């Protein structure tokens, strides 16, 4: 055990930043910190996001809908710089009082409808357009089982394992071991399920795959936390097969680029307003034109 044992006070008070990569945006209160209107484009759907795993879920879904010929799913994607605190602007908080990306304004009907939480957005779009979610019966229930499995499990992977392994200002054995065990258990759950079926809910690609892949698929492909070797990702052969198959989908490749503000410049499409932007407005082209 560490000599730096922490004894919690009777009542916790917020006295200083907690340290680590995201210390400047962590706070124990909700609400807006500043006035900031959100931009609005011309398409039915206005997405305010960043290409974190949760953000990628929604851009993949929108690109998959467009690839399926659903022209009504056209969207504008606006970059929310969470490191700068954009999610605490008044306009964003009006759409998502929880100040987390992604947030969606559905302007396809009369009054705009706000949709927040990534699973809610996926379900909203799937039900609106009748794609990637069975309409009823056991097949629908199985997709929802796995959609909500992801929503309940990812905090252990991101806020638990990812935080203590990759982002915490100091490395401590206990939390890293605790969340590594849970991350590996979750990968084992997926590996056992995918041993007997093509996609996580069966033989049809669904919003459950779109929710799980940005976290666990990208993890085993070596794109999250630089942790694939540490977690022994190569041992989860069925997860890797599934992850590679989804990674090869053109809509997934496009979805990964949208609202991306890190990595290779050619992979960053910080704002997306039309399909042509993937060819003309990636960050490498924009910077070359300056």
PDB file of C-alpha atoms in Angstrom:
ATOM      1  CA  UNK A   1       0.000   0.000   0.000  1.00  0.00           C
ATOM      2  CA  UNK A   2       1.082   3.572  -0.656  1.00  0.00           C
ATOM      3  CA  UNK A   3       2.223   5.766   2.232  1.00  0.00           C
ATOM      4  CA  UNK A   4       0.081   8.514   0.684  1.00  0.00           C
ATOM      5  CA  UNK A   5      -3.171   7.155   2.107  1.00  0.00           C
ATOM      6  CA  UNK A   6      -6.051   9.576   1.711  1.00  0.00           C
ATOM      7  CA  UNK A   7      -8.485  10.072   4.552  1.00  0.00           C
ATOM      8  CA  UNK A   8     -11.733  11.582   3.238  1.00  0.00           C
ATOM      9  CA  UNK A   9     -13.176  14.501   5.216  1.00  0.00           C
ATOM     10  CA  UNK A  10     -16.679  14.314   6.661  1.00  0.00           C
ATOM     11  CA  UNK A  11     -17.895  16.752   3.983  1.00  0.00           C
ATOM     12  CA  UNK A  12     -16.079  17.090   0.685  1.00  0.00           C
ATOM     13  CA  UNK A  13     -15.383  20.600  -0.588  1.00  0.00           C
ATOM     14  CA  UNK A  14     -14.038  21.732  -3.937  1.00  0.00           C
ATOM     15  CA  UNK A  15     -10.794  23.490  -3.125  1.00  0.00           C
ATOM     16  CA  UNK A  16      -8.565  22.902  -6.145  1.00  0.00           C
ATOM     17  CA  UNK A  17      -8.375  21.349  -9.568  1.00  0.00           C
ATOM     18  CA  UNK A  18      -8.013  17.592  -9.428  1.00  0.00           C
ATOM     19  CA  UNK A  19      -5.016  17.420 -11.758  1.00  0.00           C
ATOM     20  CA  UNK A  20      -4.619  15.400 -14.902  1.00  0.00           C
ATOM     21  CA  UNK A  21      -5.349  16.106 -18.528  1.00  0.00           C
ATOM     22  CA  UNK A  22      -8.956  17.192 -18.003  1.00  0.00           C
ATOM     23  CA  UNK A  23      -8.589  19.051 -14.714  1.00  0.00           C
ATOM     24  CA  UNK A  24      -9.534  22.395 -16.220  1.00  0.00           C
ATOM     25  CA  UNK A  25     -13.005  21.211 -17.270  1.00  0.00           C
ATOM     26  CA  UNK A  26     -13.942  19.091 -14.252  1.00  0.00           C
ATOM     27  CA  UNK A  27     -16.199  20.788 -11.751  1.00  0.00           C
ATOM     28  CA  UNK A  28     -18.847  19.664  -9.252  1.00  0.00           C
ATOM     29  CA  UNK A  29     -21.640  21.925 -10.505  1.00  0.00           C
ATOM     30  CA  UNK A  30     -23.771  22.057 -13.639  1.00  0.00           C
ATOM     31  CA  UNK A  31     -24.981  24.933 -15.785  1.00  0.00           C
ATOM     32  CA  UNK A  32     -23.481  27.401 -18.220  1.00  0.00           C
ATOM     33  CA  UNK A  33     -20.293  29.277 -17.432  1.00  0.00           C
ATOM     34  CA  UNK A  34     -20.596  31.792 -20.266  1.00  0.00           C
ATOM     35  CA  UNK A  35     -22.879  33.008 -23.023  1.00  0.00           C
ATOM     36  CA  UNK A  36     -22.153  31.345 -26.344  1.00  0.00           C
ATOM     37  CA  UNK A  37     -24.616  30.864 -29.159  1.00  0.00           C
ATOM     38  CA  UNK A  38     -24.283  27.753 -31.270  1.00  0.00           C
ATOM     39  CA  UNK A  39     -23.965  28.017 -35.050  1.00  0.00           C
ATOM     40  CA  UNK A  40     -26.793  26.636 -37.178  1.00  0.00           C
ATOM     41  CA  UNK A  41     -26.467  25.295 -40.702  1.00  0.00           C
ATOM     42  CA  UNK A  42     -28.987  24.524 -43.407  1.00  0.00           C
ATOM     43  CA  UNK A  43     -29.550  20.801 -42.886  1.00  0.00           C
ATOM     44  CA  UNK A  44     -32.275  19.038 -40.863  1.00  0.00           C
ATOM     45  CA  UNK A  45     -29.838  17.829 -38.209  1.00  0.00           C
ATOM     46  CA  UNK A  46     -27.391  20.005 -36.306  1.00  0.00           C
ATOM     47  CA  UNK A  47     -24.747  18.030 -34.447  1.00  0.00           C
ATOM     48  CA  UNK A  48     -22.455  19.582 -31.841  1.00  0.00           C
ATOM     49  CA  UNK A  49     -19.703  17.181 -30.993  1.00  0.00           C
ATOM     50  CA  UNK A  50     -16.094  16.031 -30.896  1.00  0.00           C
ATOM     51  CA  UNK A  51     -14.658  12.772 -32.265  1.00  0.00           C
ATOM     52  CA  UNK A  52     -14.309  11.036 -28.928  1.00  0.00           C
ATOM     53  CA  UNK A  53     -15.763   7.499 -28.880  1.00  0.00           C
ATOM     54  CA  UNK A  54     -19.165   8.867 -27.855  1.00  0.00           C
ATOM     55  CA  UNK A  55     -19.082  11.439 -30.629  1.00  0.00           C
ATOM     56  CA  UNK A  56     -18.015   8.896 -33.245  1.00  0.00           C
ATOM     57  CA  UNK A  57     -21.095   6.776 -32.508  1.00  0.00           C
ATOM     58  CA  UNK A  58     -23.388   9.474 -33.893  1.00  0.00           C
ATOM     59  CA  UNK A  59     -21.336  10.549 -36.908  1.00  0.00           C
ATOM     60  CA  UNK A  60     -21.009   6.902 -37.926  1.00  0.00           C
ATOM     61  CA  UNK A  61     -24.793   6.525 -37.650  1.00  0.00           C
ATOM     62  CA  UNK A  62     -25.455   9.608 -39.750  1.00  0.00           C
ATOM     63  CA  UNK A  63     -22.942   8.540 -42.394  1.00  0.00           C
ATOM     64  CA  UNK A  64     -24.428   5.027 -42.463  1.00  0.00           C
ATOM     65  CA  UNK A  65     -27.909   6.473 -42.987  1.00  0.00           C
ATOM     66  CA  UNK A  66     -26.660   8.623 -45.854  1.00  0.00           C
ATOM     67  CA  UNK A  67     -24.849   5.603 -47.335  1.00  0.00           C
ATOM     68  CA  UNK A  68     -28.154   3.710 -47.175  1.00  0.00           C
ATOM     69  CA  UNK A  69     -29.735   6.384 -49.364  1.00  0.00           C
ATOM     70  CA  UNK A  70     -31.543   8.308 -46.627  1.00  0.00           C
ATOM     71  CA  UNK A  71     -31.035  11.835 -47.954  1.00  0.00           C
ATOM     72  CA  UNK A  72     -33.206  13.235 -45.179  1.00  0.00           C
ATOM     73  CA  UNK A  73     -30.396  12.422 -42.726  1.00  0.00           C
ATOM     74  CA  UNK A  74     -28.175  15.233 -44.055  1.00  0.00           C
ATOM     75  CA  UNK A  75     -26.472  17.078 -41.262  1.00  0.00           C
ATOM     76  CA  UNK A  76     -24.157  19.851 -40.198  1.00  0.00           C
ATOM     77  CA  UNK A  77     -21.503  18.864 -37.665  1.00  0.00           C
ATOM     78  CA  UNK A  78     -19.985  21.604 -35.539  1.00  0.00           C
ATOM     79  CA  UNK A  79     -16.843  21.152 -33.464  1.00  0.00           C
ATOM     80  CA  UNK A  80     -17.167  21.450 -29.695  1.00  0.00           C
ATOM     81  CA  UNK A  81     -13.751  21.948 -28.122  1.00  0.00           C
ATOM     82  CA  UNK A  82     -14.240  20.384 -24.728  1.00  0.00           C
ATOM     83  CA  UNK A  83     -10.736  21.381 -23.627  1.00  0.00           C
ATOM     84  CA  UNK A  84     -11.776  25.004 -24.123  1.00  0.00           C
ATOM     85  CA  UNK A  85     -15.059  24.526 -22.262  1.00  0.00           C
ATOM     86  CA  UNK A  86     -17.395  24.960 -25.254  1.00  0.00           C
ATOM     87  CA  UNK A  87     -19.757  22.423 -23.665  1.00  0.00           C
ATOM     88  CA  UNK A  88     -20.405  24.916 -20.871  1.00  0.00           C
ATOM     89  CA  UNK A  89     -21.595  27.636 -23.243  1.00  0.00           C
ATOM     90  CA  UNK A  90     -25.213  28.687 -22.823  1.00  0.00           C
ATOM     91  CA  UNK A  91     -26.263  27.451 -26.264  1.00  0.00           C
ATOM     92  CA  UNK A  92     -24.852  23.988 -25.702  1.00  0.00           C
ATOM     93  CA  UNK A  93     -26.310  23.712 -22.201  1.00  0.00           C
ATOM     94  CA  UNK A  94     -29.749  24.491 -23.644  1.00  0.00           C
ATOM     95  CA  UNK A  95     -29.452  21.351 -25.766  1.00  0.00           C
ATOM     96  CA  UNK A  96     -27.697  19.198 -23.194  1.00  0.00           C
ATOM     97  CA  UNK A  97     -27.940  20.353 -19.567  1.00  0.00           C
ATOM     98  CA  UNK A  98     -25.372  17.659 -18.725  1.00  0.00           C
ATOM     99  CA  UNK A  99     -22.698  19.471 -20.798  1.00  0.00           C
ATOM    100  CA  UNK A 100     -21.419  16.346 -22.538  1.00  0.00           C
ATOM    101  CA  UNK A 101     -20.959  15.694 -26.230  1.00  0.00           C
ATOM    102  CA  UNK A 102     -22.612  14.689 -28.485  1.00  0.00           C
ATOM    103  CA  UNK A 103     -25.715  16.864 -28.625  1.00  0.00           C
ATOM    104  CA  UNK A 104     -28.170  16.979 -31.526  1.00  0.00           C
ATOM    105  CA  UNK A 105     -30.837  19.415 -32.646  1.00  0.00           C
ATOM    106  CA  UNK A 106     -33.415  17.714 -34.861  1.00  0.00           C
ATOM    107  CA  UNK A 107     -34.898  20.525 -36.962  1.00  0.00           C
ATOM    108  CA  UNK A 108     -36.638  18.229 -39.439  1.00  0.00           C
ATOM    109  CA  UNK A 109     -40.105  18.879 -38.048  1.00  0.00           C
ATOM    110  CA  UNK A 110     -41.796  21.909 -36.568  1.00  0.00           C
ATOM    111  CA  UNK A 111     -40.119  23.016 -33.366  1.00  0.00           C
ATOM    112  CA  UNK A 112     -36.536  21.805 -32.936  1.00  0.00           C
ATOM    113  CA  UNK A 113     -36.147  18.698 -30.771  1.00  0.00           C
ATOM    114  CA  UNK A 114     -33.107  18.411 -28.547  1.00  0.00           C
ATOM    115  CA  UNK A 115     -31.558  14.972 -28.252  1.00  0.00           C
ATOM    116  CA  UNK A 116     -28.701  14.216 -25.894  1.00  0.00           C
ATOM    117  CA  UNK A 117     -26.886  11.109 -24.645  1.00  0.00           C
ATOM    118  CA  UNK A 118     -25.392   9.084 -27.462  1.00  0.00           C
ATOM    119  CA  UNK A 119     -27.711   6.085 -27.082  1.00  0.00           C
ATOM    120  CA  UNK A 120     -30.748   8.360 -27.170  1.00  0.00           C
ATOM    121  CA  UNK A 121     -29.466   9.961 -30.380  1.00  0.00           C
ATOM    122  CA  UNK A 122     -28.844   6.560 -31.976  1.00  0.00           C
ATOM    123  CA  UNK A 123     -32.331   5.354 -31.058  1.00  0.00           C
ATOM    124  CA  UNK A 124     -33.925   8.613 -32.195  1.00  0.00           C
ATOM    125  CA  UNK A 125     -32.329   8.375 -35.624  1.00  0.00           C
ATOM    126  CA  UNK A 126     -32.909   4.626 -35.966  1.00  0.00           C
ATOM    127  CA  UNK A 127     -36.610   4.944 -35.167  1.00  0.00           C
ATOM    128  CA  UNK A 128     -37.055   8.054 -37.292  1.00  0.00           C
ATOM    129  CA  UNK A 129     -35.629   6.417 -40.408  1.00  0.00           C
ATOM    130  CA  UNK A 130     -36.347   2.734 -39.766  1.00  0.00           C
ATOM    131  CA  UNK A 131     -32.749   1.554 -40.089  1.00  0.00           C
ATOM    132  CA  UNK A 132     -30.290  -0.351 -37.875  1.00  0.00           C
ATOM    133  CA  UNK A 133     -32.863  -1.206 -35.182  1.00  0.00           C
ATOM    134  CA  UNK A 134     -35.481  -3.950 -35.632  1.00  0.00           C
ATOM    135  CA  UNK A 135     -39.006  -2.659 -35.211  1.00  0.00           C
ATOM    136  CA  UNK A 136     -40.167  -5.217 -32.655  1.00  0.00           C
ATOM    137  CA  UNK A 137     -39.691  -8.635 -31.150  1.00  0.00           C
ATOM    138  CA  UNK A 138     -36.686 -10.365 -29.672  1.00  0.00           C
ATOM    139  CA  UNK A 139     -34.319  -8.975 -32.306  1.00  0.00           C
ATOM    140  CA  UNK A 140     -35.096  -5.425 -31.194  1.00  0.00           C
ATOM    141  CA  UNK A 141     -34.691  -6.358 -27.547  1.00  0.00           C
ATOM    142  CA  UNK A 142     -31.305  -7.937 -28.231  1.00  0.00           C
ATOM    143  CA  UNK A 143     -30.029  -4.791 -29.953  1.00  0.00           C
ATOM    144  CA  UNK A 144     -31.214  -2.689 -27.019  1.00  0.00           C
ATOM    145  CA  UNK A 145     -29.625  -5.135 -24.563  1.00  0.00           C
ATOM    146  CA  UNK A 146     -26.238  -4.466 -26.115  1.00  0.00           C
ATOM    147  CA  UNK A 147     -26.801  -0.754 -26.659  1.00  0.00           C
ATOM    148  CA  UNK A 148     -27.435  -0.266 -22.962  1.00  0.00           C
ATOM    149  CA  UNK A 149     -24.685  -2.714 -22.020  1.00  0.00           C
ATOM    150  CA  UNK A 150     -22.310  -0.325 -23.731  1.00  0.00           C
ATOM    151  CA  UNK A 151     -23.746   2.716 -21.987  1.00  0.00           C
ATOM    152  CA  UNK A 152     -23.358   1.032 -18.610  1.00  0.00           C
ATOM    153  CA  UNK A 153     -19.930  -0.476 -19.300  1.00  0.00           C
ATOM    154  CA  UNK A 154     -18.024   2.328 -21.038  1.00  0.00           C
ATOM    155  CA  UNK A 155     -17.645   4.483 -17.901  1.00  0.00           C
ATOM    156  CA  UNK A 156     -15.499   1.701 -16.463  1.00  0.00           C
ATOM    157  CA  UNK A 157     -13.432   1.617 -19.635  1.00  0.00           C
ATOM    158  CA  UNK A 158     -13.116   5.383 -20.142  1.00  0.00           C
ATOM    159  CA  UNK A 159     -13.584   7.029 -16.776  1.00  0.00           C
ATOM    160  CA  UNK A 160     -12.018   4.104 -14.947  1.00  0.00           C
ATOM    161  CA  UNK A 161      -9.349   2.300 -16.935  1.00  0.00           C
ATOM    162  CA  UNK A 162      -8.599   5.109 -19.372  1.00  0.00           C
ATOM    163  CA  UNK A 163      -8.375   7.721 -16.655  1.00  0.00           C
ATOM    164  CA  UNK A 164      -6.073   5.877 -14.283  1.00  0.00           C
ATOM    165  CA  UNK A 165      -3.960   4.183 -16.970  1.00  0.00           C
ATOM    166  CA  UNK A 166      -3.538   7.104 -19.385  1.00  0.00           C
ATOM    167  CA  UNK A 167      -4.645  10.432 -17.901  1.00  0.00           C
ATOM    168  CA  UNK A 168      -4.184  10.513 -14.136  1.00  0.00           C
ATOM    169  CA  UNK A 169      -1.267  12.709 -13.071  1.00  0.00           C
ATOM    170  CA  UNK A 170       0.113   9.851 -10.954  1.00  0.00           C
ATOM    171  CA  UNK A 171      -0.008   6.084 -11.526  1.00  0.00           C
ATOM    172  CA  UNK A 172      -1.311   3.937  -8.681  1.00  0.00           C
ATOM    173  CA  UNK A 173      -1.440   0.155  -8.801  1.00  0.00           C
ATOM    174  CA  UNK A 174      -4.780  -0.388  -7.095  1.00  0.00           C
ATOM    175  CA  UNK A 175      -7.054   1.619  -9.439  1.00  0.00           C
ATOM    176  CA  UNK A 176      -5.147   0.481 -12.536  1.00  0.00           C
ATOM    177  CA  UNK A 177      -5.499  -3.159 -11.503  1.00  0.00           C
ATOM    178  CA  UNK A 178      -9.142  -2.691 -10.548  1.00  0.00           C
ATOM    179  CA  UNK A 179     -10.183  -1.179 -13.850  1.00  0.00           C
ATOM    180  CA  UNK A 180      -7.877  -3.338 -15.964  1.00  0.00           C
ATOM    181  CA  UNK A 181      -9.665  -6.394 -14.609  1.00  0.00           C
ATOM    182  CA  UNK A 182     -13.011  -4.870 -15.517  1.00  0.00           C
ATOM    183  CA  UNK A 183     -11.875  -3.786 -19.001  1.00  0.00           C
ATOM    184  CA  UNK A 184     -10.599  -7.302 -19.704  1.00  0.00           C
ATOM    185  CA  UNK A 185     -13.784  -8.847 -18.340  1.00  0.00           C
ATOM    186  CA  UNK A 186     -15.827  -6.696 -20.703  1.00  0.00           C
ATOM    187  CA  UNK A 187     -13.619  -7.679 -23.644  1.00  0.00           C
ATOM    188  CA  UNK A 188     -14.137 -11.309 -22.673  1.00  0.00           C
ATOM    189  CA  UNK A 189     -17.904 -10.785 -22.648  1.00  0.00           C
ATOM    190  CA  UNK A 190     -17.721  -9.436 -26.203  1.00  0.00           C
ATOM    191  CA  UNK A 191     -15.311 -12.124 -27.351  1.00  0.00           C
ATOM    192  CA  UNK A 192     -17.561 -14.935 -26.167  1.00  0.00           C
ATOM    193  CA  UNK A 193     -20.611 -13.395 -27.827  1.00  0.00           C
ATOM    194  CA  UNK A 194     -18.868 -12.672 -31.130  1.00  0.00           C
ATOM    195  CA  UNK A 195     -17.552 -16.223 -31.357  1.00  0.00           C
ATOM    196  CA  UNK A 196     -20.918 -17.354 -32.690  1.00  0.00           C
ATOM    197  CA  UNK A 197     -22.305 -14.366 -34.613  1.00  0.00           C
ATOM    198  CA  UNK A 198     -21.209 -11.747 -37.103  1.00  0.00           C
ATOM    199  CA  UNK A 199     -22.360  -8.698 -35.164  1.00  0.00           C
ATOM    200  CA  UNK A 200     -22.978  -8.211 -31.489  1.00  0.00           C
ATOM    201  CA  UNK A 201     -26.774  -8.627 -31.652  1.00  0.00           C
ATOM    202  CA  UNK A 202     -26.828 -11.284 -34.393  1.00  0.00           C
ATOM    203  CA  UNK A 203     -26.274 -11.345 -38.132  1.00  0.00           C
ATOM    204  CA  UNK A 204     -27.434  -7.783 -38.781  1.00  0.00           C
ATOM    205  CA  UNK A 205     -25.334  -4.661 -38.254  1.00  0.00           C
ATOM    206  CA  UNK A 206     -27.111  -2.372 -35.795  1.00  0.00           C
ATOM    207  CA  UNK A 207     -26.864   0.670 -33.571  1.00  0.00           C
ATOM    208  CA  UNK A 208     -25.453  -1.655 -30.905  1.00  0.00           C
ATOM    209  CA  UNK A 209     -22.357  -2.191 -33.055  1.00  0.00           C
ATOM    210  CA  UNK A 210     -22.149   1.548 -33.726  1.00  0.00           C
ATOM    211  CA  UNK A 211     -22.210   2.201 -29.990  1.00  0.00           C
ATOM    212  CA  UNK A 212     -19.721  -0.470 -28.964  1.00  0.00           C
ATOM    213  CA  UNK A 213     -17.172  -0.215 -31.782  1.00  0.00           C
ATOM    214  CA  UNK A 214     -15.841   3.323 -31.091  1.00  0.00           C
ATOM    215  CA  UNK A 215     -14.894   2.175 -27.595  1.00  0.00           C
ATOM    216  CA  UNK A 216     -13.991  -1.504 -27.696  1.00  0.00           C
ATOM    217  CA  UNK A 217     -13.264  -1.874 -31.403  1.00  0.00           C
ATOM    218  CA  UNK A 218     -10.880   1.044 -31.412  1.00  0.00           C
ATOM    219  CA  UNK A 219      -9.362  -0.199 -28.152  1.00  0.00           C
ATOM    220  CA  UNK A 220      -8.328  -3.563 -29.622  1.00  0.00           C
ATOM    221  CA  UNK A 221      -7.186  -1.845 -32.831  1.00  0.00           C
ATOM    222  CA  UNK A 222      -4.715   0.160 -30.753  1.00  0.00           C
ATOM    223  CA  UNK A 223      -6.405   3.566 -30.989  1.00  0.00           C
ATOM    224  CA  UNK A 224      -7.411   4.175 -27.366  1.00  0.00           C
ATOM    225  CA  UNK A 225      -5.056   4.913 -24.482  1.00  0.00           C
ATOM    226  CA  UNK A 226      -2.122   3.180 -26.249  1.00  0.00           C
ATOM    227  CA  UNK A 227      -3.261   0.167 -24.237  1.00  0.00           C
ATOM    228  CA  UNK A 228      -3.806  -2.706 -26.682  1.00  0.00           C
ATOM    229  CA  UNK A 229      -0.561  -4.456 -25.720  1.00  0.00           C
ATOM    230  CA  UNK A 230      -1.094  -3.853 -22.008  1.00  0.00           C
ATOM    231  CA  UNK A 231      -4.567  -5.414 -22.196  1.00  0.00           C
ATOM    232  CA  UNK A 232      -3.452  -8.353 -24.347  1.00  0.00           C
ATOM    233  CA  UNK A 233      -5.881  -7.305 -27.066  1.00  0.00           C
ATOM    234  CA  UNK A 234      -4.581  -9.888 -29.540  1.00  0.00           C
ATOM    235  CA  UNK A 235      -6.064 -12.654 -27.377  1.00  0.00           C
ATOM    236  CA  UNK A 236      -9.620 -11.445 -28.088  1.00  0.00           C
ATOM    237  CA  UNK A 237      -9.650 -12.843 -31.613  1.00  0.00           C
ATOM    238  CA  UNK A 238     -13.370 -12.565 -32.227  1.00  0.00           C
ATOM    239  CA  UNK A 239     -13.486  -8.950 -31.067  1.00  0.00           C
ATOM    240  CA  UNK A 240     -10.590  -8.160 -33.388  1.00  0.00           C
ATOM    241  CA  UNK A 241     -12.337  -9.844 -36.341  1.00  0.00           C
ATOM    242  CA  UNK A 242     -15.478  -7.822 -35.663  1.00  0.00           C
ATOM    243  CA  UNK A 243     -13.534  -4.603 -35.087  1.00  0.00           C
ATOM    244  CA  UNK A 244     -11.661  -4.916 -38.376  1.00  0.00           C
ATOM    245  CA  UNK A 245     -14.840  -5.677 -40.323  1.00  0.00           C
ATOM    246  CA  UNK A 246     -16.581  -2.564 -39.015  1.00  0.00           C
ATOM    247  CA  UNK A 247     -13.445  -0.473 -39.458  1.00  0.00           C
ATOM    248  CA  UNK A 248     -13.483  -1.338 -43.164  1.00  0.00           C
ATOM    249  CA  UNK A 249     -16.940   0.148 -43.732  1.00  0.00           C
ATOM    250  CA  UNK A 250     -16.682   3.414 -45.724  1.00  0.00           C
ATOM    251  CA  UNK A 251     -19.321   5.136 -43.583  1.00  0.00           C
ATOM    252  CA  UNK A 252     -17.364   4.259 -40.450  1.00  0.00           C
ATOM    253  CA  UNK A 253     -14.185   5.652 -41.962  1.00  0.00           C
ATOM    254  CA  UNK A 254     -15.990   8.898 -42.745  1.00  0.00           C
ATOM    255  CA  UNK A 255     -17.679   9.013 -39.358  1.00  0.00           C
ATOM    256  CA  UNK A 256     -14.320   8.781 -37.592  1.00  0.00           C
ATOM    257  CA  UNK A 257     -13.127  11.890 -39.394  1.00  0.00           C
ATOM    258  CA  UNK A 258     -16.019  14.184 -38.502  1.00  0.00           C
ATOM    259  CA  UNK A 259     -15.358  16.651 -35.651  1.00  0.00           C
ATOM    260  CA  UNK A 260     -11.874  15.203 -35.298  1.00  0.00           C
ATOM    261  CA  UNK A 261      -9.329  17.731 -34.025  1.00  0.00           C
ATOM    262  CA  UNK A 262      -6.375  15.428 -33.352  1.00  0.00           C
ATOM    263  CA  UNK A 263      -4.261  12.888 -35.224  1.00  0.00           C
ATOM    264  CA  UNK A 264      -3.114  13.131 -38.815  1.00  0.00           C
ATOM    265  CA  UNK A 265      -4.324  16.343 -40.439  1.00  0.00           C
ATOM    266  CA  UNK A 266      -5.711  14.379 -43.395  1.00  0.00           C
ATOM    267  CA  UNK A 267      -7.997  12.518 -40.955  1.00  0.00           C
ATOM    268  CA  UNK A 268      -9.482  15.680 -39.453  1.00  0.00           C
ATOM    269  CA  UNK A 269     -12.752  17.055 -40.784  1.00  0.00           C
ATOM    270  CA  UNK A 270     -13.424  19.488 -37.995  1.00  0.00           C
ATOM    271  CA  UNK A 271     -16.737  20.666 -39.442  1.00  0.00           C
ATOM    272  CA  UNK A 272     -18.894  18.732 -41.861  1.00  0.00           C
ATOM    273  CA  UNK A 273     -21.598  20.363 -43.964  1.00  0.00           C
ATOM    274  CA  UNK A 274     -21.695  18.192 -47.090  1.00  0.00           C
ATOM    275  CA  UNK A 275     -20.302  14.949 -48.457  1.00  0.00           C
ATOM    276  CA  UNK A 276     -17.837  16.949 -50.532  1.00  0.00           C
ATOM    277  CA  UNK A 277     -16.135  18.181 -47.373  1.00  0.00           C
ATOM    278  CA  UNK A 278     -14.350  14.840 -46.998  1.00  0.00           C
ATOM    279  CA  UNK A 279     -12.483  15.599 -50.217  1.00  0.00           C
ATOM    280  CA  UNK A 280     -12.022  19.351 -49.932  1.00  0.00           C
ATOM    281  CA  UNK A 281     -12.092  20.505 -46.299  1.00  0.00           C
ATOM    282  CA  UNK A 282      -9.897  18.154 -44.288  1.00  0.00           C
ATOM    283  CA  UNK A 283      -7.436  20.003 -42.121  1.00  0.00           C
ATOM    284  CA  UNK A 284      -4.390  19.228 -44.292  1.00  0.00           C
ATOM    285  CA  UNK A 285      -6.047  20.903 -47.275  1.00  0.00           C
ATOM    286  CA  UNK A 286      -7.271  23.875 -45.262  1.00  0.00           C
ATOM    287  CA  UNK A 287      -3.841  24.537 -43.775  1.00  0.00           C
ATOM    288  CA  UNK A 288      -2.130  24.119 -47.150  1.00  0.00           C
ATOM    289  CA  UNK A 289      -4.430  26.779 -48.591  1.00  0.00           C
ATOM    290  CA  UNK A 290      -3.606  29.349 -45.907  1.00  0.00           C
TER     291      UNK A 290
END
